[in-house]
Amino acid sequence: MSSIAVSLLDCEFDESKCLEADDYQTRVGKWCAGCGDFGALNAVKRLLAKEQLQPEKMAFVSGIGCSSRFPHYVNAYGFHGIHGRALPIATGLKLARPELDVFVVMGDGDCTSIGAGHWIHATRYNPNMTVLLLDNNIYGLTKNQTSPTTPEGYASNTSPRGSVLPALDPLQATLGVSNASFVAQTADWVPAHLYATLQAAYDHNGFSFIRILQRCPKFTPDVFDDAIKNPDHVELLVHADGVDAPGLEKLFKARREHNPKDLDEARALAQRSDLLRLGIFFKDDSFPVYDEIRAVSPVSAEEKINKLEKEFDRYGV
Amino acid sequence: MSKKASSKTNITRVPEHTVEIITNSGEGAQKCAQIFGQTCAKMGNGVWTVEIIPAEIEPPHHTVTSTSGNIIRFGTERVSNWGDQSKLAVAFNEQVCLSRHRLGSFDDNCIILQESAWENHEDEAVRDNYAKAMEEMSSKNYRFIQVPIEEETLKLVDNPQLGKNMFALGLLTEIYQRDLAVVEKQIGHIFRHKAASVTEINVELVKHGIAWARKNLGFQFEIESVVAQEARVVMNGNQAAALGAIAAGMEICAMYPITPATSVSHELSDIFENYGGMVHQAEDEIAAAGVALGASYGGKVALTVTSGPGMALKTEFLALAVMVEIPLVVLDVQRGGPSTGLPTKVEQSDLLAALYAQPGDAPRVVLAPRSIEDCFHSMITARRIAETFRCLVIVLTDANLASGVQQFTRPDFDARWQQNPVDVSPLPEGLRPYDWDPETGMSRRVIPGTPSGQHTVTGLAHDEESRVSYDPESNERGCKMRSRKLAVFQSTLMPPPVYGDEKGDLLVVGWGSTQGAIEEAVDRVRAEECKVSSCQLTFLSPLEPDLKKIFGRFKKVMTVEINYSDTVGDPYITEETRRYGQLAWLLRAHTLIDIDCWTSCPGQPLRPKDIYNSIVKNIEIGVSK
């Protein structure tokens, strides 16, 4: 099915890393020029190459929307599902195959609107998977409708006089869910930070939720202009257990030491609207992970039949 | 059997009897009836039970809406449905009794053992209500026997609410000569999670009931039992489906609570993990379908269990399962609709939705178990079809099967039922994710983890490589291939058997749980030398072969269903405006035969006498005898 398969077979005889980032891409993404999805795909490819993940041992699950085309472009198993429902599919897959690396890619409409129920509950289930919310503040594929994360006053085809409500903040919402174990924010215009955040999310055991701020070149090209043009309007959350990358200190002068284990502070920071904050808001590896706590030991066919016989004895006439 | 009754006892020998235990919700009628029904079955009687359950947990007591109870029909021969009317009832108050009277549930000469505490109750309002109810019921020839149920129960326990049911069980044990040892064993089983003292006190209550009946009643019924040659089991349809799922090698059941399907997941939650399986209680019906589909995508054998409103919510996921050709089994335990409808009561009105509710064309297999035994075996069949044809299989049971208890031949488990559905061995070179055989539409399933098999499945139109393809040719090929599989599957089916003669004046066609009642009604008209036969369908999509041929041998064909249809002659209802029962609609389209229907949606199973009347009426108006 894939040309990569050949090189992978060769790989068994070669100790050195043999999959490059581009080996993880199947074809060029059919996104508009300048779409933030490309940046996310590049960061993911880099991560997969760094981790040398075997393409057949991972799965990318998505819903519907521009960003949900993501799995088609990754050399891995993929499930391009239905709108808003990536997380139940991914949860089922992870329960079935805990050994697979599962990645979920959703847009803001997908995750925070039609799929909001699943988002809350998947956060609480806390299955071990890396979850990317590609948040461009707008419905792109359906051509420019207001999404829950569209800033108040921002015009779209469904709110021509500007969005009438304050935007929903996915960080606040996720941090409010019990058993949320990893919540981070990064941005498409800071690729080094995006990559480092992705790595931290991948390394985390649990539901690693990353909101990636990105621009839609067609409908929200300017939505993050304030932060992009004024790097001092951005504050990096840093910590020995957080994310950092070379060169970021030159770009962003505002740095806040924030212990990712401090949930109260994480919630307080997510609440504040003074600066745009990038980094790990919260991370705790000690929370129950659904696919681990629900793991069941396999039972042989013979054993099952023996048990069924006993069970049926109870119902015997 | 309980000790020989005194010589004064009048013993009547009957081939079968139907008994009702009716109480306020929360007074333990179900436990009493379960034990009684199980006891009858274990003593070798044919049994069918039906629950009477309000949708609320515990509505206000001593009212006509608080009725909770159970009907047990048992006899010497196999019993296939709940029959016509009850011959004996135990009623904890006159209001619950009245509610059953109003539904026509009692035989005109029904014996009613009624709590005696109300007739002369200190509260005038209670006395008045009692008198009014008795007046209303006096139109029938019921034989009321006043029994001090509460007073007698209080002799052994402090809280009669937790004991009257067992005293009542004692009455029935004596009246029907039940074997006390079997009763005791059932009590022990039902209270197995409680302290031993609970079983002991309940047994004492039963013995007290027996003693009271022996001293005061002076009548018994004798119903012979035939000891079956083969090993038999007795359970309800939801238990049978749950155990069927395990026997079928299913590994995950994703569900959201919904009546009357939920008890399948209760059964599974209790024991599934001992079999390497798990129940995932999802956040909603949609997610339950999604988790099941995701698990099946990963190679697990997955099931989701729901009822009508849940089916409606799952629709988009079911169409996705069809589109990506990932096997999925859905159990829909039908209840009354539309909307929230009759949550605890039976209807067969999800048929067309199960077949057609989806965006676009999404062919799937739909089958309907006809008995409790079928509920078990259908799960095995469903899994097999789903995997062989990479398709969606919907199993339509209903509230009648869900809680109905019946005996059946103990199944022989087969280790092959447990086989892993897929492996992750390397693929043949060049194999594509949808390598459709152009003849059959069938293709090998590739699951994540299979080396060199990477691809992305998609709900978008796609080609053999699973690449998004909007071109006309790809879309039409995909539609054709998914549809073709159904025709291939249909070619493996046998024509449905005809009950009665192969040709005649009238053929009654049913589907699913109505088989027993229909066949009993057909037996009655055949006894009157009418040329009537019946045919019970199991597969609704694809339909079983030769239907047109079979139907063509009868002058008239009529479906009998538990759903709504218009009646010609009602205001505005003409041949043109009439809406047919769902199976009739389907069969008319399928055979181009002018098939009639008789349907009813009373929120209870069909009674043989009602079917009998509809058949007789049809013969009179439509077919010369």
Tab-separated table of N, CA and C in Angstrom, chain B residues 129 362 484 604:
chain	number	residue	atom	x	y	z
B	129	ASN	N	-62.121	4.298	47.820
B	129	ASN	CA	-61.442	3.901	46.580
B	129	ASN	C	-61.585	2.409	46.346
B	362	ALA	N	-26.844	2.961	2.549
B	362	ALA	CA	-25.919	2.248	3.431
B	362	ALA	C	-26.445	0.845	3.716
B	484	ARG	N	-23.568	-5.115	-3.286
B	484	ARG	CA	-23.421	-6.468	-3.820
B	484	ARG	C	-23.275	-7.510	-2.707
B	604	GLN	N	-48.117	-3.732	24.527
B	604	GLN	CA	-47.953	-5.062	25.099
B	604	GLN	C	-47.855	-6.079	23.965
